[in-house]
Tab-separated table of C-alpha atoms in Angstrom:
chain	number	residue	atom	x	y	z
A	360	MET	CA	11.751	3.258	0.445
A	361	SER	CA	10.692	3.546	-3.273
A	362	GLY	CA	13.139	1.093	-4.656
A	363	ASP	CA	13.714	2.764	-7.718
A	364	HIS	CA	16.377	0.349	-8.712
A	365	TYR	CA	14.541	-2.749	-7.641
A	366	ARG	CA	13.185	-4.845	-10.643
A	367	PHE	CA	10.017	-6.600	-10.207
A	368	ASP	CA	7.815	-8.071	-13.110
A	369	PRO	CA	4.455	-9.549	-12.059
A	370	MET	CA	4.459	-11.486	-15.337
A	371	SER	CA	7.906	-13.110	-15.032
A	372	ALA	CA	8.502	-16.675	-14.749
A	373	LYS	CA	9.839	-16.270	-11.215
A	374	THR	CA	6.742	-14.473	-10.130
A	375	LEU	CA	4.334	-16.909	-11.850
A	376	ALA	CA	6.088	-19.910	-10.301
A	377	ASP	CA	5.712	-18.810	-6.701
A	378	PRO	CA	3.688	-15.452	-6.397
A	379	GLY	CA	3.616	-15.678	-2.638
A	380	ALA	CA	7.406	-15.500	-2.343
A	381	ALA	CA	7.696	-13.038	-5.098
A	382	TYR	CA	5.287	-10.653	-3.708
A	383	SER	CA	6.601	-10.892	-0.218
A	384	GLU	CA	10.037	-10.031	-1.395
A	385	LEU	CA	8.510	-7.024	-3.252
A	386	ARG	CA	6.907	-5.931	0.146
A	387	GLU	CA	10.222	-6.192	2.015
A	388	ARG	CA	12.491	-4.790	-0.908
A	389	CYS	CA	10.249	-2.144	-2.212
A	390	PRO	CA	6.952	-1.524	-0.621
A	391	PHE	CA	5.974	1.162	-3.169
A	392	HIS	CA	7.188	0.350	-6.630
A	393	HIS	CA	6.791	1.722	-10.165
A	394	TYR	CA	6.360	-0.879	-12.755
A	395	LYS	CA	6.444	-0.116	-16.498
A	396	GLY	CA	6.202	-3.157	-18.714
A	397	GLU	CA	5.446	-3.759	-22.380
A	398	HIS	CA	1.717	-3.536	-22.039
A	399	TYR	CA	1.060	-2.025	-18.648
A	400	GLU	CA	2.364	0.828	-16.314
A	401	PHE	CA	1.198	1.092	-12.667
A	402	TYR	CA	2.295	1.641	-9.258
A	403	ILE	CA	2.294	-1.115	-6.575
A	404	THR	CA	1.631	-0.718	-2.878
A	405	SER	CA	2.389	-3.604	-0.461
A	406	ASP	CA	1.911	-2.431	3.047
A	407	TYR	CA	-1.055	-4.033	4.751
A	408	GLU	CA	-2.197	-0.986	6.793
A	409	GLU	CA	-1.869	1.426	3.877
A	410	ILE	CA	-3.858	-0.840	1.631
A	411	LYS	CA	-6.639	-1.460	4.409
A	412	ARG	CA	-6.691	2.129	5.652
A	413	ASP	CA	-5.950	4.402	2.898
A	414	ILE	CA	-6.904	2.446	-0.395
A	415	LEU	CA	-9.738	-0.032	0.432
A	416	ALA	CA	-11.604	2.535	2.847
A	417	ASP	CA	-13.985	5.008	1.358
A	418	ASN	CA	-11.081	7.053	-0.185
A	419	PRO	CA	-12.493	9.530	-2.727
A	420	VAL	CA	-9.041	9.617	-4.562
A	421	TRP	CA	-9.030	5.904	-5.567
A	422	SER	CA	-11.780	4.954	-7.844
A	423	PHE	CA	-13.355	1.658	-8.825
A	424	LYS	CA	-15.287	2.953	-11.713
A	425	TYR	CA	-12.388	2.423	-14.051
A	426	GLY	CA	-12.439	-1.254	-13.216
A	427	ASN	CA	-10.270	-3.554	-11.270
A	428	ALA	CA	-7.559	-4.334	-13.765
A	429	ALA	CA	-4.439	-2.808	-15.143
A	430	LYS	CA	-6.207	-1.100	-18.020
A	431	ASP	CA	-9.413	0.859	-17.909
A	432	THR	CA	-12.688	-0.776	-18.376
A	433	ILE	CA	-14.925	2.128	-17.926
A	434	SER	CA	-18.531	1.263	-16.858
A	435	GLU	CA	-19.970	3.309	-13.990
A	436	VAL	CA	-22.915	0.834	-13.869
A	437	GLY	CA	-24.135	-1.150	-10.924
A	438	PHE	CA	-21.255	-2.647	-8.806
A	439	LYS	CA	-18.698	-0.774	-10.908
A	440	THR	CA	-19.390	2.584	-9.129
A	441	ASP	CA	-18.051	4.712	-6.391
A	442	PRO	CA	-19.780	5.845	-3.209
A	443	PRO	CA	-22.409	7.130	-2.465
A	444	PHE	CA	-24.378	5.123	-5.381
A	445	HIS	CA	-22.255	2.097	-5.020
A	446	MET	CA	-23.506	1.801	-1.417
A	447	ALA	CA	-27.134	2.234	-2.472
A	448	PHE	CA	-26.727	-0.425	-5.225
A	449	ARG	CA	-25.211	-2.886	-2.770
A	450	ALA	CA	-28.034	-2.304	-0.358
A	451	ALA	CA	-30.527	-3.354	-3.201
A	452	MET	CA	-28.546	-6.530	-3.767
A	453	GLN	CA	-27.511	-7.533	-0.307
A	454	PRO	CA	-30.737	-9.327	0.974
A	455	GLY	CA	-29.893	-12.358	-1.256
A	456	LEU	CA	-26.787	-12.782	0.670
A	457	LEU	CA	-28.007	-12.540	4.217
A	458	PRO	CA	-27.601	-15.537	6.564
A	459	LYS	CA	-30.960	-16.807	5.777
A	460	ALA	CA	-30.356	-16.967	2.072
A	461	VAL	CA	-26.806	-18.396	2.685
A	462	MET	CA	-28.370	-21.189	4.624
A	463	ARG	CA	-30.582	-22.095	1.733
A	464	TYR	CA	-27.711	-21.983	-0.736
A	465	GLU	CA	-25.658	-24.395	1.767
A	466	ARG	CA	-28.306	-26.978	1.271
A	467	GLU	CA	-27.870	-26.469	-2.516
A	468	ALA	CA	-24.018	-26.861	-2.093
A	469	GLN	CA	-24.263	-30.018	0.024
A	470	THR	CA	-26.546	-31.616	-2.728
A	471	ILE	CA	-24.026	-30.501	-5.634
A	472	ALA	CA	-20.946	-31.639	-3.483
A	473	GLY	CA	-22.580	-34.776	-2.827
A	474	GLU	CA	-23.304	-35.638	-6.332
A	475	LEU	CA	-19.811	-34.867	-7.482
A	476	ILE	CA	-18.321	-37.070	-4.795
A	477	ASP	CA	-20.772	-39.693	-5.951
A	478	ARG	CA	-19.385	-39.591	-9.495
A	479	MET	CA	-15.760	-39.480	-8.149
A	480	LEU	CA	-16.341	-42.698	-6.078
A	481	GLU	CA	-17.152	-44.639	-9.232
A	482	LYS	CA	-13.531	-43.988	-10.155
A	483	GLY	CA	-10.233	-44.246	-8.233
A	484	SER	CA	-8.467	-41.143	-9.387
A	485	GLY	CA	-8.854	-37.932	-11.491
A	486	ASP	CA	-8.254	-34.302	-11.749
A	487	PHE	CA	-9.529	-32.613	-8.592
A	488	HIS	CA	-10.051	-29.413	-10.267
A	489	ASP	CA	-12.291	-30.870	-13.053
A	490	GLU	CA	-13.966	-33.400	-10.906
A	491	PHE	CA	-14.807	-31.031	-7.921
A	492	ALA	CA	-13.065	-27.561	-7.404
A	493	LEU	CA	-14.549	-26.213	-10.567
A	494	PRO	CA	-18.152	-27.718	-10.816
A	495	LEU	CA	-19.150	-27.125	-7.199
A	496	PRO	CA	-18.850	-23.200	-7.301
A	497	ALA	CA	-19.767	-23.002	-11.024
A	498	GLN	CA	-22.997	-25.041	-10.568
A	499	MET	CA	-23.720	-22.911	-7.446
A	500	MET	CA	-23.246	-19.905	-9.535
A	501	CYS	CA	-25.909	-21.278	-11.913
A	502	VAL	CA	-28.279	-22.039	-8.996
A	503	MET	CA	-27.991	-18.354	-7.769
A	504	LEU	CA	-28.607	-16.820	-11.275
A	505	GLY	CA	-31.558	-19.156	-11.697
A	506	THR	CA	-30.030	-20.944	-14.800
A	507	LYS	CA	-29.598	-24.547	-15.547
A	508	ARG	CA	-26.641	-26.250	-13.547
A	509	SER	CA	-25.733	-28.231	-16.837
A	510	ASP	CA	-24.757	-25.015	-18.348
A	511	TYR	CA	-21.961	-24.452	-15.897
A	512	LEU	CA	-19.038	-25.229	-18.390
A	513	HIS	CA	-20.704	-22.944	-21.061
A	514	TYR	CA	-20.556	-20.017	-18.398
A	515	LYS	CA	-17.040	-21.161	-17.263
A	516	HIS	CA	-15.870	-20.494	-20.956
A	517	TRP	CA	-17.516	-17.028	-20.948
A	518	ALA	CA	-15.964	-16.161	-17.596
A	519	ASP	CA	-12.538	-17.190	-18.772
A	520	GLU	CA	-12.755	-15.170	-22.056
A	521	LEU	CA	-13.730	-12.037	-19.998
A	522	GLN	CA	-10.863	-12.607	-17.558
A	523	LEU	CA	-8.510	-12.843	-20.529
A	524	GLN	CA	-9.683	-9.564	-21.803
A	525	LEU	CA	-9.294	-7.988	-18.421
A	526	PHE	CA	-5.750	-9.209	-17.652
A	527	HIS	CA	-4.043	-9.849	-20.812
A	528	ASP	CA	-3.480	-7.677	-23.962
A	529	PRO	CA	-6.493	-8.471	-26.083
A	530	THR	CA	-6.992	-8.625	-29.795
A	531	PRO	CA	-8.777	-5.490	-30.969
A	532	GLY	CA	-12.561	-6.022	-30.897
A	533	SER	CA	-12.413	-9.361	-29.085
A	534	PHE	CA	-14.088	-7.906	-26.006
A	535	GLU	CA	-17.160	-6.804	-28.002
A	536	ILE	CA	-17.225	-10.185	-29.638
A	537	ILE	CA	-17.450	-12.118	-26.233
A	538	LEU	CA	-20.066	-9.763	-25.023
A	539	GLY	CA	-21.962	-10.266	-28.055
A	540	GLN	CA	-22.232	-13.893	-27.139
A	541	ILE	CA	-22.983	-13.241	-23.418
A	542	LEU	CA	-25.272	-10.259	-23.174
A	543	PRO	CA	-28.085	-11.790	-25.576
A	544	HIS	CA	-28.226	-14.737	-23.538
A	545	PHE	CA	-28.837	-12.857	-20.158
A	546	ARG	CA	-31.247	-10.403	-21.919
A	547	GLY	CA	-33.274	-13.560	-22.799
A	548	LEU	CA	-33.335	-14.687	-19.177
A	549	ILE	CA	-34.294	-11.283	-17.992
A	550	ALA	CA	-37.092	-11.257	-20.638
A	551	GLU	CA	-38.496	-14.440	-19.450
A	552	ARG	CA	-38.860	-13.199	-15.993
A	553	ARG	CA	-40.451	-9.814	-17.191
A	554	LYS	CA	-43.158	-11.854	-18.898
A	555	LEU	CA	-43.846	-13.704	-15.653
A	556	LEU	CA	-44.262	-10.257	-13.930
A	557	GLU	CA	-46.469	-8.935	-16.727
A	558	ALA	CA	-48.699	-12.069	-16.541
A	559	SER	CA	-49.176	-11.671	-12.701
A	560	ALA	CA	-49.868	-7.880	-13.031
A	561	ALA	CA	-48.500	-7.666	-9.713
A	562	GLU	CA	-46.204	-4.531	-8.759
A	563	PRO	CA	-42.600	-5.627	-8.575
A	564	SER	CA	-41.483	-6.397	-4.965
A	565	PRO	CA	-39.217	-8.915	-3.180
A	566	GLN	CA	-42.404	-10.479	-1.931
A	567	LEU	CA	-42.825	-12.234	-5.363
A	568	LEU	CA	-39.710	-14.150	-5.175
A	569	GLY	CA	-40.408	-17.816	-4.869
A	570	THR	CA	-44.088	-17.287	-6.016
A	571	VAL	CA	-44.458	-15.310	-9.236
A	572	LEU	CA	-40.791	-15.308	-9.954
A	573	PRO	CA	-37.957	-17.860	-9.218
A	574	ASP	CA	-36.028	-16.861	-6.253
A	575	ASP	CA	-32.655	-15.987	-7.941
A	576	TYR	CA	-30.681	-13.086	-8.683
A	577	ILE	CA	-31.926	-12.182	-11.872
A	578	SER	CA	-35.414	-11.932	-10.461
A	579	ARG	CA	-34.124	-10.143	-7.522
A	580	SER	CA	-32.588	-7.597	-9.820
A	581	LEU	CA	-35.913	-7.061	-11.363
A	582	VAL	CA	-37.877	-6.328	-8.200
A	583	ALA	CA	-35.213	-4.450	-6.311
A	584	LYS	CA	-34.988	-0.716	-6.309
A	585	VAL	CA	-32.088	1.637	-5.932
A	586	GLU	CA	-32.548	5.306	-4.790
A	587	GLY	CA	-36.248	4.717	-5.264
A	588	ARG	CA	-36.275	3.253	-8.735
A	589	PRO	CA	-36.091	0.044	-10.542
A	590	LEU	CA	-32.672	-1.248	-11.911
A	591	THR	CA	-32.137	-0.514	-15.413
A	592	GLU	CA	-31.637	-3.289	-17.947
A	593	GLU	CA	-27.827	-2.296	-18.108
A	594	GLU	CA	-27.670	-2.542	-14.215
A	595	ILE	CA	-29.334	-5.968	-14.120
A	596	LEU	CA	-26.887	-7.114	-16.968
A	597	ASN	CA	-24.171	-5.801	-14.654
A	598	VAL	CA	-25.293	-8.075	-11.895
A	599	CYS	CA	-25.302	-11.095	-14.263
A	600	LEU	CA	-21.706	-10.301	-15.374
A	601	ALA	CA	-20.648	-9.862	-11.648
A	602	PHE	CA	-21.869	-13.361	-10.865
A	603	LEU	CA	-20.405	-14.705	-14.127
A	604	THR	CA	-16.731	-13.355	-13.417
A	605	GLY	CA	-16.820	-13.336	-9.632
A	606	GLY	CA	-19.218	-16.228	-8.616
A	607	GLN	CA	-17.015	-19.180	-9.402
A	608	GLU	CA	-13.351	-18.524	-10.461
A	609	THR	CA	-12.106	-17.329	-7.134
A	610	THR	CA	-13.979	-20.104	-5.133
A	611	THR	CA	-12.548	-22.650	-7.594
A	612	GLY	CA	-9.098	-21.213	-6.719
A	613	LEU	CA	-9.919	-21.199	-2.973
A	614	ILE	CA	-10.998	-24.977	-2.924
A	615	GLY	CA	-8.102	-26.245	-5.103
A	616	ASN	CA	-5.481	-24.153	-3.491
A	617	LEU	CA	-6.496	-25.501	-0.057
A	618	MET	CA	-6.680	-29.115	-1.119
A	619	TRP	CA	-3.418	-28.762	-2.677
A	620	ARG	CA	-1.695	-27.355	0.449
A	621	LEU	CA	-3.377	-30.055	2.501
A	622	LEU	CA	-2.111	-32.857	0.245
A	623	GLN	CA	1.168	-31.382	-0.361
A	624	ALA	CA	2.048	-31.982	3.358
A	625	PRO	CA	-0.170	-35.124	4.159
A	626	GLU	CA	0.195	-34.416	7.896
A	627	ARG	CA	-2.133	-31.290	7.398
A	628	TRP	CA	-4.686	-33.423	5.760
A	629	GLU	CA	-4.341	-36.179	8.575
A	630	ARG	CA	-4.820	-33.352	11.145
A	631	LEU	CA	-7.799	-31.944	9.455
A	632	LYS	CA	-9.551	-35.292	9.291
A	633	ALA	CA	-8.566	-35.872	12.995
A	634	ASP	CA	-10.022	-32.426	13.962
A	635	PRO	CA	-12.684	-31.116	11.438
A	636	SER	CA	-13.236	-28.125	13.912
A	637	LEU	CA	-10.134	-26.717	12.233
A	638	ILE	CA	-11.882	-26.494	8.782
A	639	GLU	CA	-12.835	-22.803	9.097
A	640	SER	CA	-9.427	-21.735	10.084
A	641	ALA	CA	-7.980	-23.815	7.331
A	642	VAL	CA	-10.222	-22.021	4.761
A	643	GLU	CA	-9.149	-18.705	6.124
A	644	GLU	CA	-5.688	-19.619	6.174
A	645	SER	CA	-5.834	-20.626	2.589
A	646	LEU	CA	-7.365	-17.363	1.593
A	647	ARG	CA	-4.624	-15.418	3.565
A	648	TYR	CA	-1.629	-17.584	2.181
A	649	ASP	CA	-2.855	-18.427	-1.248
A	650	PRO	CA	-5.157	-15.610	-2.259
A	651	PRO	CA	-7.032	-16.694	-5.503
A	652	VAL	CA	-6.680	-13.043	-6.812
A	653	LEU	CA	-3.165	-11.863	-6.216
A	654	ALA	CA	-3.821	-8.231	-6.360
A	655	HIS	CA	-6.510	-5.608	-7.202
A	656	PHE	CA	-6.397	-2.202	-9.006
A	657	ARG	CA	-7.810	1.374	-8.298
A	658	THR	CA	-7.390	4.458	-10.477
A	659	SER	CA	-6.769	7.976	-9.127
A	660	LEU	CA	-9.420	10.583	-9.726
A	661	CYS	CA	-7.052	13.567	-9.180
A	662	PRO	CA	-3.310	14.039	-8.569
A	663	VAL	CA	-1.976	12.520	-5.354
A	664	THR	CA	1.235	12.143	-3.547
A	665	MET	CA	2.379	8.856	-2.244
A	666	HIS	CA	5.667	7.913	-0.799
A	667	GLY	CA	7.068	11.290	-1.960
A	668	LYS	CA	6.077	10.618	-5.566
A	669	GLN	CA	3.689	12.922	-7.380
A	670	LEU	CA	1.135	10.751	-9.230
A	671	PRO	CA	-1.115	12.362	-11.894
A	672	GLU	CA	-4.872	11.736	-12.320
A	673	ARG	CA	-5.803	8.408	-13.752
A	674	THR	CA	-2.767	6.709	-12.254
A	675	LYS	CA	-3.268	2.980	-11.865
A	676	LEU	CA	-2.544	1.675	-8.487
A	677	MET	CA	-2.097	-2.089	-7.947
A	678	PHE	CA	-2.481	-3.133	-4.279
A	679	ASN	CA	-0.450	-6.206	-3.399
A	680	ILE	CA	-2.920	-8.526	-1.453
A	681	THR	CA	-0.474	-11.462	-1.522
A	682	GLY	CA	2.298	-9.507	0.126
A	683	ALA	CA	-0.064	-7.697	2.479
A	684	ASN	CA	-1.436	-11.076	3.647
A	685	ARG	CA	2.077	-12.019	4.678
A	686	ASP	CA	3.035	-8.706	6.368
A	687	PRO	CA	4.894	-9.588	9.615
A	688	GLN	CA	3.672	-6.509	11.225
A	689	ARG	CA	0.151	-7.974	11.129
A	690	PHE	CA	0.626	-11.767	10.965
A	691	THR	CA	2.687	-14.064	13.353
A	692	ASP	CA	4.997	-16.389	11.327
A	693	PRO	CA	3.381	-15.123	8.131
A	694	GLU	CA	5.402	-17.214	5.561
A	695	SER	CA	4.146	-20.505	7.319
A	696	PHE	CA	0.744	-22.157	6.247
A	697	ARG	CA	-1.046	-23.084	9.459
A	698	ILE	CA	-4.265	-24.637	9.496
A	699	ASP	CA	-4.527	-23.979	13.220
A	700	ARG	CA	-3.740	-20.225	12.867
A	701	PRO	CA	-6.149	-18.391	15.370
A	702	LEU	CA	-9.239	-17.657	13.360
A	703	ALA	CA	-9.320	-13.908	14.088
A	704	GLU	CA	-5.762	-13.505	12.820
A	705	ALA	CA	-6.254	-15.613	9.632
A	706	ARG	CA	-9.522	-13.750	8.911
A	707	ALA	CA	-7.657	-10.363	8.949
A	708	HIS	CA	-6.479	-11.095	5.313
A	709	LEU	CA	-7.335	-8.852	2.553
A	710	SER	CA	-8.369	-11.404	-0.031
A	711	PHE	CA	-12.068	-10.349	0.024
A	712	GLY	CA	-11.010	-6.734	0.262
A	713	ASN	CA	-12.108	-4.222	2.785
A	714	GLY	CA	-14.472	-1.288	3.251
A	715	VAL	CA	-17.112	-0.227	0.587
A	716	HIS	CA	-15.986	-2.828	-2.061
A	717	PHE	CA	-15.753	-5.884	0.331
A	718	CYS	CA	-16.642	-8.860	-1.632
A	719	MET	CA	-20.400	-9.407	-1.347
A	720	GLY	CA	-20.154	-12.895	-2.239
A	721	ALA	CA	-17.666	-13.751	0.573
A	722	PRO	CA	-20.236	-15.580	2.719
A	723	VAL	CA	-21.089	-17.810	-0.069
A	724	ALA	CA	-17.418	-18.588	-0.949
A	725	ARG	CA	-16.589	-19.415	2.662
A	726	MET	CA	-19.599	-21.583	2.992
A	727	GLU	CA	-18.839	-23.468	-0.198
A	728	ALA	CA	-15.339	-24.205	0.911
A	729	LYS	CA	-16.319	-25.397	4.262
A	730	VAL	CA	-19.008	-27.623	2.910
A	731	ALA	CA	-16.450	-29.043	0.447
A	732	MET	CA	-14.038	-29.902	3.240
A	733	ARG	CA	-16.483	-31.483	5.487
A	734	LEU	CA	-17.732	-33.847	2.759
A	735	LEU	CA	-14.301	-34.670	1.314
A	736	ILE	CA	-13.068	-35.536	4.825
A	737	GLU	CA	-16.232	-37.774	5.310
A	738	ARG	CA	-16.301	-39.569	1.856
A	739	LEU	CA	-12.826	-39.330	0.385
A	740	PRO	CA	-10.519	-39.744	3.518
A	741	LYS	CA	-7.729	-41.292	1.247
A	742	LEU	CA	-7.225	-38.342	-1.040
A	743	ARG	CA	-3.663	-37.945	-1.968
A	744	LEU	CA	-1.562	-36.182	-4.750
A	745	ASP	CA	-0.961	-38.258	-8.020
A	746	GLY	CA	1.238	-36.012	-10.072
A	747	GLN	CA	2.298	-32.508	-10.659
A	748	PRO	CA	-0.333	-29.724	-10.590
A	749	GLU	CA	-0.600	-26.897	-13.300
A	750	ARG	CA	-1.449	-23.307	-12.334
A	751	PHE	CA	-3.895	-20.753	-14.035
A	752	GLU	CA	-2.232	-18.932	-16.736
A	753	SER	CA	-3.433	-15.549	-15.537
A	754	TRP	CA	-0.661	-13.431	-13.936
A	755	MET	CA	-3.463	-11.945	-11.703
A	756	HIS	CA	-4.812	-15.255	-10.346
A	757	TRP	CA	-3.346	-18.088	-8.337
A	758	GLY	CA	-4.973	-21.537	-8.549
A	759	LYS	CA	-4.667	-24.960	-10.217
A	760	THR	CA	-6.055	-25.814	-13.439
A	761	LYS	CA	-5.038	-29.348	-13.035
A	762	LEU	CA	-4.485	-31.298	-9.690
A	763	PRO	CA	-4.078	-34.984	-10.150
A	764	VAL	CA	-5.306	-36.939	-7.083
A	765	ARG	CA	-6.311	-40.519	-6.079
A	766	TRP	CA	-8.830	-41.478	-3.532
A	767	ASP	CA	-8.912	-45.361	-3.971
């Protein structure tokens, strides 16, 4: 069913107010939909199996190199490439996200979360987003990049500006303006590490991490090799931008969304406190039910037929993660938020993608959310809502920019 007469607007007040319900209705009423709005035109597919099997798998038709948004952001550098180069680049960056590295990051996350809760305990109420959900992943991003944790709000501003350029109609030239602020900053950090390398006279290699070079992702990018060669400056900057835009916003959304759902129905919070073994399932259920990124995009490299429609080259295809995550063909009682959903079922969500572009940062995001829940249960057991939340303004994201709570 193409649903040519069904009207759906991802930017409407109805969709923004309750994207879960809106995208589920889209899946049921029109699983393949043609959207044509004032600023964008694209097709939307909502079927779980089609998205997982035909779009997110290594499909040569659907490309990532034109970006993950409704308009082209052509780069063809680093992570923003297609296989086979994309796989080689991922392999060069992957060691920093293996279990041993994530264990080290977990200690950092525990320290940061503990400090944030210490400050919260000095008060009796506040905005959970500003007090905890934002600073934990944002400061962790700084740790992983090897920058000062105190800079996290500065980085947050840059990330917000970049997201605004990607998912809203920008002022001409504004993208270049914000990059003109960001890129010199990261070039300076790269230059500092190059000087350390030159002073050591050592051949660049991962063995220098933690000795000659700080063990962070900027340094890792300097000593890594892809297809037998060092990364170019542009590729290293791509890594920095990937952390900036992907290293904190989605995890902030995850932690805020989960806490909102738990406190929205206090019996959920009480049950999680009584049985912390449910934390992992609760995190995965939040990712399934409230994906921080509602949908993603790919671009066709050649003409393709979908659901009987002929789509030309460079067609934008939005895959409806939110609706797919509630597909009754894949999930039992999909419209219910259940912190005790079987872990294997909950983890079948598509919120981190699938296949060659599966989110590399997923282990860290999951770890941060689990650390957050464990410490909040232990140290702020009286958490409760204290007012109406406010959502992210972006039509592509789902999360809270304000979540008033009390813990006294």
